[in-house]
Coordinates of N, CA and C in Angstrom, one line a residue:
X281 N -36.9 99.1 46.9 CA -35.7 100.0 47.0 C -35.4 100.5 45.6
X282 N -35.9 100.1 44.6 CA -35.7 100.7 43.1 C -36.9 100.4 42.5
X283 N -37.0 101.2 41.5 CA -38.2 101.0 40.6 C -38.3 102.1 39.4
X284 N -39.0 101.7 38.5 CA -39.2 102.7 37.3 C -40.6 102.8 36.9
X285 N -40.9 104.0 36.3 CA -42.3 104.0 35.9 C -42.3 104.6 34.5
X286 N -43.1 104.2 33.7 CA -43.3 104.8 32.3 C -44.7 104.9 31.9
X287 N -45.1 106.0 31.3 CA -46.3 106.4 31.1 C -46.4 107.1 29.7
X288 N -47.5 106.8 28.9 CA -47.7 107.5 27.7 C -49.2 107.6 27.4
X289 N -49.6 108.8 26.8 CA -50.9 109.0 26.4 C -51.0 109.3 25.0
X290 N -51.9 108.7 24.0 CA -51.9 109.1 22.8 C -53.2 109.5 22.3
X291 N -53.5 110.6 21.4 CA -54.6 110.7 20.5 C -54.4 110.7 19.2
X292 N -55.3 109.8 18.3 CA -55.0 109.7 17.2 C -56.5 109.8 16.2
X293 N -56.4 110.1 15.0 CA -57.6 110.1 14.3 C -57.2 110.1 12.9
X294 N -58.3 109.7 11.9 CA -58.2 109.5 10.6 C -59.5 110.2 9.9
X295 N -59.5 111.0 8.9 CA -60.6 111.3 8.3 C -60.4 111.3 6.7
X296 N -61.3 110.7 6.0 CA -61.2 110.3 4.6 C -62.4 111.1 3.8
X297 N -62.0 111.6 2.6 CA -63.2 111.9 1.9 C -62.8 111.5 0.5
X298 N -63.8 110.7 -0.3 CA -63.7 110.0 -1.5 C -64.8 110.3 -2.3
X299 N -64.5 110.5 -3.8 CA -65.6 110.5 -4.8 C -65.1 109.8 -5.8
X300 N -66.1 109.1 -6.6 CA -66.0 108.4 -7.8 C -67.0 108.6 -8.7
X301 N -66.7 108.5 -10.0 CA -67.5 108.9 -11.0 C -67.2 107.7 -12.2
X302 N -68.3 107.2 -12.8 CA -68.1 106.0 -13.6 C -69.1 106.3 -14.8
X303 N -68.5 106.0 -16.0 CA -69.4 106.3 -17.3 C -68.8 105.2 -18.5
X304 N -69.6 105.2 -19.5 CA -69.4 104.3 -20.6 C -69.1 105.3 -21.8
X305 N -68.1 104.9 -22.6 CA -67.7 105.7 -23.7 C -66.4 105.2 -24.6
X306 N -66.3 105.6 -25.8 CA -65.2 105.0 -26.6 C -65.1 103.6 -26.6
X307 N -66.1 102.8 -26.4 CA -66.0 101.5 -26.3 C -65.5 100.8 -25.3
X308 N -65.7 101.4 -24.1 CA -65.3 100.8 -22.9 C -65.8 101.5 -21.6
X309 N -65.4 101.0 -20.5 CA -66.0 101.6 -19.4 C -64.9 102.5 -18.5
X310 N -65.2 103.5 -18.1 CA -64.3 104.4 -17.3 C -64.7 104.8 -15.9
X311 N -63.8 105.1 -15.2 CA -63.9 105.4 -13.8 C -62.9 106.3 -13.3
X312 N -63.5 107.4 -12.7 CA -62.4 108.6 -12.2 C -62.6 108.4 -10.6
X313 N -61.6 108.5 -9.9 CA -61.7 108.6 -8.4 C -60.6 109.7 -7.7
X314 N -61.0 110.3 -6.9 CA -60.1 111.1 -5.9 C -60.4 111.0 -4.5
X315 N -59.4 111.1 -3.9 CA -59.6 110.7 -2.3 C -58.6 111.7 -1.6
X316 N -59.0 112.5 -0.6 CA -58.2 113.1 0.3 C -58.3 112.5 1.7
X317 N -57.2 112.6 2.5 CA -57.2 111.9 3.7 C -56.3 112.8 4.8
X318 N -56.7 112.9 6.0 CA -56.0 113.5 7.0 C -55.9 112.6 8.2
X319 N -54.4 112.4 8.7 CA -54.2 111.4 9.7 C -53.3 112.2 10.8
X320 N -53.7 111.8 12.0 CA -52.7 112.4 13.0 C -52.6 111.5 14.3
X321 N -51.3 111.9 14.8 CA -50.9 111.2 16.1 C -50.3 112.1 17.1
X322 N -51.0 112.4 18.3 CA -50.4 113.2 19.4 C -50.1 112.5 20.4
X323 N -48.9 112.3 20.9 CA -48.6 111.4 21.9 C -47.5 112.0 22.7
X324 N -47.7 111.7 24.1 CA -46.6 112.3 25.2 C -46.4 111.1 26.1
X325 N -45.2 111.0 26.6 CA -44.5 110.2 27.6 C -43.8 110.6 28.6
X326 N -43.6 109.8 29.7 CA -43.0 110.2 30.8 C -42.3 109.2 31.4
X327 N -41.1 109.4 31.8 CA -40.3 108.2 32.5 C -39.8 108.9 33.9
X328 N -40.0 107.8 34.9 CA -39.3 108.2 36.3 C -38.8 107.2 37.0
X329 N -38.0 107.6 38.0 CA -37.3 106.5 38.9 C -37.9 106.7 40.2
X330 N -37.9 105.5 41.0 CA -38.4 105.6 42.4 C -37.5 106.5 43.1
X331 N -38.2 107.3 44.1 CA -37.5 108.1 44.8 C -37.4 107.7 46.3
X332 N -36.5 108.3 47.1 CA -36.5 107.9 48.4 C -37.6 108.0 49.1
X333 N -38.6 108.9 48.8 CA -39.9 109.3 49.6 C -41.1 108.4 49.2
X334 N -40.6 107.4 48.2 CA -41.5 106.5 47.8 C -42.3 106.8 46.5
X335 N -42.1 108.1 46.0 CA -42.8 108.7 44.8 C -41.9 108.4 43.7
X336 N -42.4 108.8 42.4 CA -41.8 108.6 41.2 C -41.5 109.9 40.6
X337 N -40.4 110.2 40.0 CA -40.3 111.2 39.2 C -41.0 111.2 38.1
X338 N -41.5 112.3 37.5 CA -42.2 112.1 36.2 C -41.7 113.4 35.2
X339 N -40.4 112.8 34.6 CA -39.9 113.6 33.9 C -40.5 113.4 32.4
X340 N -40.7 114.4 31.6 CA -41.0 114.2 30.1 C -40.0 113.3 29.4
X341 N -40.4 112.4 28.7 CA -39.6 111.5 27.8 C -39.7 111.9 26.5
X342 N -38.7 112.9 26.1 CA -38.6 113.6 24.8 C -38.9 112.7 23.5
X343 N -38.1 111.7 23.5 CA -38.1 110.8 22.3 C -39.6 110.1 22.0
X344 N -40.4 110.1 23.0 CA -41.6 109.3 22.9 C -42.7 110.4 22.9
X345 N -42.4 111.8 22.8 CA -43.4 112.8 22.7 C -43.3 113.6 21.4
X346 N -44.4 113.4 20.5 CA -44.2 114.1 19.3 C -45.8 114.3 18.8
X347 N -45.8 115.1 17.8 CA -47.2 115.3 17.1 C -46.9 115.0 15.6
X348 N -47.5 114.0 15.1 CA -47.2 113.7 13.7 C -48.5 113.8 12.9
X349 N -48.5 114.4 11.7 CA -49.7 114.4 10.9 C -49.3 114.2 9.5
X350 N -50.4 113.8 8.6 CA -50.3 113.6 7.1 C -51.5 114.2 6.5
X351 N -51.1 115.0 5.4 CA -52.3 115.2 4.5 C -51.8 114.3 3.2
X352 N -52.8 113.7 2.6 CA -52.7 112.7 1.5 C -53.8 113.2 0.5
X353 N -53.4 112.9 -0.7 CA -54.5 113.1 -1.8 C -54.2 112.0 -3.1
X354 N -55.2 111.5 -3.6 CA -54.9 110.4 -4.7 C -55.8 110.7 -5.7
X355 N -55.4 110.6 -6.9 CA -56.5 110.7 -8.0 C -56.0 109.4 -9.1
X356 N -56.9 108.9 -9.5 CA -56.8 107.6 -10.4 C -57.9 107.5 -11.6
X357 N -57.5 107.1 -12.6 CA -58.5 107.0 -13.9 C -58.3 105.6 -14.1
X358 N -59.3 105.0 -14.4 CA -59.5 103.6 -14.8 C -60.3 103.3 -16.2
X359 N -59.8 102.6 -16.9 CA -60.6 102.2 -18.4 C -60.5 100.7 -18.3
X360 N -61.7 100.3 -18.9 CA -61.9 98.8 -19.0 C -62.3 98.5 -20.5
X361 N -61.8 97.5 -21.3 CA -62.3 97.0 -22.5 C -62.7 95.6 -22.4
X362 N -63.5 95.2 -23.4 CA -63.7 93.8 -23.6 C -63.0 93.5 -25.0
X363 N -62.1 92.6 -24.8 CA -61.2 92.5 -26.1 C -61.9 91.4 -26.9
X364 N -62.5 90.5 -26.5 CA -63.0 89.5 -27.2 C -64.0 88.6 -25.9
X365 N -64.8 87.6 -26.7 CA -65.7 86.9 -25.8 C -65.1 86.4 -24.5
X366 N -65.4 86.9 -23.4 CA -64.8 86.3 -22.2 C -63.5 86.9 -21.9
X367 N -62.9 87.7 -22.6 CA -61.7 88.3 -22.3 C -61.7 89.8 -22.0
X368 N -61.4 90.4 -21.0 CA -61.5 91.8 -20.5 C -60.1 92.1 -20.1
X369 N -60.0 93.6 -20.3 CA -58.6 94.0 -19.6 C -59.1 95.5 -18.8
X370 N -58.2 95.8 -17.8 CA -58.5 97.0 -17.2 C -57.3 97.5 -16.8
X371 N -57.1 98.9 -17.2 CA -55.8 99.7 -16.9 C -56.3 100.9 -16.0
X372 N -55.4 101.1 -15.0 CA -55.7 102.0 -14.1 C -54.1 102.8 -14.0
X373 N -54.4 104.2 -13.8 CA -53.2 105.0 -13.7 C -53.5 106.3 -12.8
X374 N -52.5 106.9 -12.1 CA -52.7 108.0 -11.4 C -51.6 108.2 -10.5
X375 N -51.8 108.9 -9.4 CA -50.7 109.1 -8.3 C -51.2 109.4 -7.0
X376 N -50.2 109.6 -6.0 CA -50.6 110.0 -4.7 C -49.7 110.9 -4.3
X377 N -50.0 112.2 -3.7 CA -49.2 113.1 -2.9 C -49.4 113.0 -1.6
X378 N -48.3 113.2 -0.7 CA -48.6 113.3 0.8 C -47.6 114.2 1.5
X379 N -48.0 114.8 2.3 CA -47.1 115.9 3.2 C -47.2 115.3 4.6
X380 N -46.0 114.9 5.1 CA -45.9 114.2 6.4 C -45.1 115.1 7.2
X381 N -45.6 115.6 8.2 CA -44.9 116.5 9.3 C -44.8 115.9 10.6
X382 N -43.7 116.1 11.2 CA -43.6 115.5 12.6 C -43.0 116.8 13.6
X383 N -43.7 117.0 14.7 CA -43.3 118.1 15.4 C -42.7 117.5 16.8
X384 N -41.7 118.1 17.4 CA -41.1 117.4 18.4 C -39.6 117.1 18.1
X385 N -38.8 116.4 19.0 CA -37.5 116.2 18.9 C -37.1 115.7 17.7
X386 N -36.1 116.3 16.9 CA -35.9 116.0 15.6 C -36.7 116.0 14.4
X387 N -37.8 117.0 14.6 CA -39.0 117.0 13.9 C -38.6 117.7 12.3
X388 N -39.3 117.2 11.5 CA -39.1 117.8 10.0 C -40.4 117.5 9.4
X389 N -40.5 118.2 8.2 CA -41.5 118.1 7.2 C -41.2 117.6 5.8
X390 N -41.7 116.6 5.3 CA -41.4 116.0 4.0 C -42.6 115.8 3.2
X391 N -42.3 115.9 1.8 CA -43.4 115.8 0.7 C -43.0 114.5 -0.2
X392 N -44.0 113.7 -0.6 CA -43.7 112.4 -1.2 C -44.9 112.5 -2.5
X393 N -44.3 112.2 -3.6 CA -45.0 111.8 -4.9 C -44.9 110.4 -5.3
X394 N -46.1 109.7 -5.3 CA -45.9 108.3 -5.6 C -46.8 108.0 -6.8
X395 N -46.4 107.5 -8.0 CA -46.9 107.0 -9.0 C -47.8 105.6 -8.7
X396 N -49.0 105.5 -9.1 CA -49.8 104.4 -8.6 C -50.5 104.1 -10.1
X397 N -50.8 102.6 -10.2 CA -51.4 102.0 -11.3 C -51.6 100.4 -11.3
X398 N -52.2 99.9 -12.5 CA -52.3 98.4 -12.4 C -52.9 98.1 -13.8
X399 N -52.6 96.9 -14.1 CA -53.1 96.2 -15.4 C -53.7 94.9 -14.9
X400 N -54.9 94.7 -15.2 CA -55.5 93.4 -15.0 C -56.3 92.8 -16.2
X401 N -56.1 91.5 -16.2 CA -56.6 90.8 -17.4 C -57.4 89.7 -16.9
X402 N -58.5 89.5 -17.1 CA -59.5 88.5 -16.8 C -60.0 87.7 -18.2
X403 N -59.7 86.3 -18.1 CA -59.9 85.5 -19.3 C -61.0 84.3 -18.7
X404 N -62.2 84.2 -19.2 CA -63.1 83.2 -18.8 C -63.0 82.2 -20.1
X405 N -62.1 81.2 -19.8 CA -61.8 80.3 -20.9 C -63.1 79.5 -21.2
X406 N -63.8 79.0 -20.2 CA -65.0 78.3 -20.4 C -65.8 78.4 -19.2
X407 N -67.2 78.0 -19.0 CA -67.8 78.3 -17.8 C -67.1 77.8 -16.5
X408 N -66.4 76.6 -16.9 CA -65.6 76.0 -15.5 C -64.0 76.5 -15.4
X409 N -63.6 77.5 -16.2 CA -62.1 77.9 -15.9 C -62.1 79.2 -16.3
X410 N -61.5 80.1 -15.1 CA -61.0 81.5 -15.4 C -59.6 81.6 -15.1
X411 N -59.0 82.5 -15.9 CA -57.7 82.8 -15.3 C -57.5 84.5 -15.3
X412 N -56.7 84.8 -14.3 CA -56.7 86.2 -14.0 C -55.2 86.6 -13.9
X413 N -55.0 87.4 -14.4 CA -53.5 88.2 -14.3 C -53.5 89.7 -14.0
X414 N -52.7 90.1 -13.1 CA -52.7 91.2 -12.4 C -51.1 91.9 -12.2
X415 N -51.0 93.1 -12.5 CA -49.8 93.7 -12.3 C -50.0 95.1 -11.7
X416 N -49.4 95.5 -10.6 CA -49.6 96.8 -10.0 C -48.5 97.3 -9.2
X417 N -48.7 98.8 -9.4 CA -47.8 99.5 -8.5 C -48.4 100.1 -7.4
X418 N -48.1 99.7 -6.2 CA -48.7 100.1 -4.8 C -47.7 101.0 -4.1
X419 N -48.3 101.9 -3.2 CA -47.7 102.6 -2.3 C -48.4 102.3 -0.8
X420 N -47.5 102.2 0.1 CA -47.7 101.6 1.4 C -48.2 103.0 2.3
X421 N -48.5 102.7 3.5 CA -49.0 103.5 4.5 C -48.1 103.3 5.7
X422 N -47.6 104.4 6.5 CA -46.8 104.4 7.6 C -47.7 104.3 8.8
X423 N -47.3 103.5 9.9 CA -47.7 103.4 11.2 C -47.0 104.7 12.0
X424 N -47.6 105.6 12.5 CA -47.1 106.7 13.1 C -46.4 106.3 14.4
X425 N -46.6 105.1 15.0 CA -46.0 104.6 16.3 C -44.7 104.4 15.9
X426 N -44.5 104.1 14.7 CA -43.0 103.7 14.4 C -41.9 105.0 14.4
X427 N -42.6 106.0 14.5 CA -41.9 107.3 14.5 C -41.3 107.7 15.8
X428 N -41.9 107.2 16.8 CA -41.5 107.8 18.2 C -41.1 106.5 19.0
X429 N -40.2 107.0 20.1 CA -39.5 106.0 21.0 C -40.6 105.4 21.9
X430 N -40.4 104.4 22.7 CA -41.2 103.8 23.7 C -40.1 102.9 24.6
X431 N -40.5 102.9 25.7 CA -39.9 102.1 26.8 C -40.6 100.8 27.3
X432 N -40.1 99.7 27.3 CA -40.7 98.4 27.7 C -39.9 98.1 29.0
X433 N -40.7 98.2 30.1 CA -40.2 98.1 31.5 C -40.0 96.6 31.7
X434 N -41.0 95.6 31.1 CA -40.8 94.2 31.4 C -39.7 93.7 30.8
X435 N -39.2 94.1 29.6 CA -38.0 93.5 28.9 C -36.9 94.4 29.0
X436 N -36.9 95.5 29.9 CA -35.7 96.3 30.1 C -35.2 96.9 28.9
X437 N -35.9 97.3 28.0 CA -35.4 97.9 26.7 C -36.2 99.0 26.3
X438 N -35.5 99.9 25.2 CA -36.2 101.0 24.8 C -36.2 100.8 23.1
X439 N -37.5 101.2 22.6 CA -37.4 101.3 21.0 C -37.1 102.7 20.7
X440 N -36.0 103.0 19.7 CA -35.7 104.2 19.5 C -36.7 104.8 18.4
X441 N -36.7 106.3 18.3 CA -37.4 106.9 17.4 C -36.9 106.8 16.1
X442 N -37.7 107.1 14.8 CA -37.1 107.2 13.6 C -38.1 108.1 12.8
X443 N -37.6 109.2 12.6 CA -38.5 110.3 12.1 C -38.2 110.3 10.5
X444 N -37.3 109.3 9.9 CA -37.1 109.5 8.5 C -37.7 108.3 7.9
X445 N -38.7 107.7 8.4 CA -39.3 106.6 7.6 C -40.0 107.1 6.4
X446 N -40.0 106.2 5.3 CA -40.6 106.6 4.2 C -41.7 105.6 3.8
X447 N -42.8 105.9 3.3 CA -43.7 104.8 3.1 C -43.1 104.0 1.9
X448 N -43.5 102.7 2.1 CA -42.9 101.7 1.2 C -43.7 101.7 0.0
X449 N -42.9 101.3 -1.1 CA -43.4 101.2 -2.5 C -43.3 99.8 -3.0
X450 N -44.1 99.2 -4.0 CA -43.8 97.9 -4.4 C -44.5 97.7 -5.9
X451 N -43.9 96.8 -6.5 CA -44.4 96.2 -7.7 C -45.0 94.9 -7.5
X452 N -46.1 94.4 -7.8 CA -46.7 93.1 -7.5 C -47.4 92.5 -8.8
X453 N -46.8 91.4 -9.0 CA -47.4 90.6 -10.0 C -48.1 89.3 -9.7
X454 N -49.2 89.1 -9.9 CA -50.0 88.1 -9.4 C -50.9 87.2 -10.7
X455 N -50.9 85.9 -10.6 CA -51.6 85.1 -11.6 C -52.4 84.1 -10.8
X456 N -53.6 83.8 -11.2 CA -54.4 82.7 -10.6 C -55.3 81.9 -11.5
X457 N -55.6 80.9 -11.2 CA -56.6 80.1 -12.1 C -57.6 79.5 -11.2
X458 N -58.8 79.6 -11.7 CA -60.0 79.2 -10.9 C -60.7 78.2 -11.6
X459 N -60.8 77.0 -11.3 CA -61.4 75.6 -11.6 C -62.6 75.5 -11.0
X460 N -63.8 75.4 -11.4 CA -65.2 75.2 -10.9 C -65.4 73.8 -10.9
X461 N -65.7 73.1 -9.8 CA -66.1 71.6 -10.0 C -67.5 71.5 -9.4
X462 N -68.5 72.2 -10.1 CA -69.8 72.0 -9.9 C -70.3 72.2 -8.4
X463 N -71.0 71.2 -8.0 CA -71.7 71.4 -6.7 C -70.5 71.4 -5.6
X464 N -69.4 70.8 -5.8 CA -68.3 70.7 -4.7 C -67.7 72.3 -4.6
X465 N -68.0 73.0 -5.4 CA -67.4 74.5 -5.3 C -66.2 74.8 -6.5
X466 N -65.2 75.2 -6.0 CA -64.1 75.7 -7.0 C -62.7 75.6 -6.4
X467 N -61.7 75.3 -7.2 CA -60.2 75.2 -6.7 C -59.5 76.6 -7.4
X468 N -58.9 77.2 -6.4 CA -58.0 78.2 -7.0 C -56.4 78.0 -6.7
X469 N -55.6 78.1 -7.8 CA -54.2 78.0 -7.6 C -53.6 79.2 -8.3
X470 N -52.7 79.7 -7.8 CA -51.9 81.1 -8.1 C -50.8 81.3 -7.4
X471 N -50.1 82.3 -7.7 CA -48.9 82.7 -7.0 C -48.8 84.3 -7.4
X472 N -47.9 85.0 -6.7 CA -47.4 86.2 -6.8 C -46.0 86.5 -6.5
X473 N -45.4 87.7 -7.1 CA -44.1 88.0 -7.0 C -44.2 89.5 -6.5
X474 N -43.4 90.0 -5.5 CA -43.5 91.3 -5.3 C -42.2 91.9 -4.9
X475 N -41.7 93.2 -5.5 CA -40.5 93.9 -5.4 C -40.9 95.0 -4.5
X476 N -40.2 95.3 -3.3 CA -40.5 96.4 -2.3 C -39.2 97.0 -2.2
X477 N -39.5 98.5 -2.0 CA -38.5 99.4 -1.8 C -38.9 100.4 -0.6
X478 N -37.9 100.8 0.1 CA -38.1 101.6 1.4 C -39.0 100.8 2.3
X479 N -38.6 99.7 2.5 CA -39.5 98.7 3.4 C -39.1 99.0 4.8
X480 N -40.3 98.9 5.5 CA -40.4 99.1 7.0 C -40.3 97.8 7.6
X481 N -39.2 97.5 8.3 CA -39.2 96.1 9.0 C -39.7 96.1 10.4

């Protein structure tokens, strides 16, 4: 005598174009890279209640209907040096730009600029022991499905739409020690600390 029906269809895609160039010069190794990407999600949803004639109304579910796309570009420059026998360092710097657009209920267009980079130190103390240190600034990627609402009939609840999500950013510091034990392989001990802003929970 009662019932409900929810239906959604989605079309999504991603295209990436990347180029890298590496060379030696100035007493070290260099690498330049550029990357462009386009991502999109086109989703539509309907929600209906059981009618007296046994059919379902098929009304558009506006919070679950949207077109979201992103243009993203990244440029990085990396320089590596050998400081001493068994000791190398690598520096990377650059940034990422993205334009995020959402068309639909509550739609808007936003632009983001994110600095990115890292410092990596590798120290081969001896043939059996290596120490690695790494600190980097990272930028996260969003799942477009987090932008739109959805209905879960089994659990009788609805996930709300959030069109103001921001790609998270983080500082990450990592240290590890690798000890080789001959034919038995190696043991790696390490840890990391991460500071995240604009987290998507």
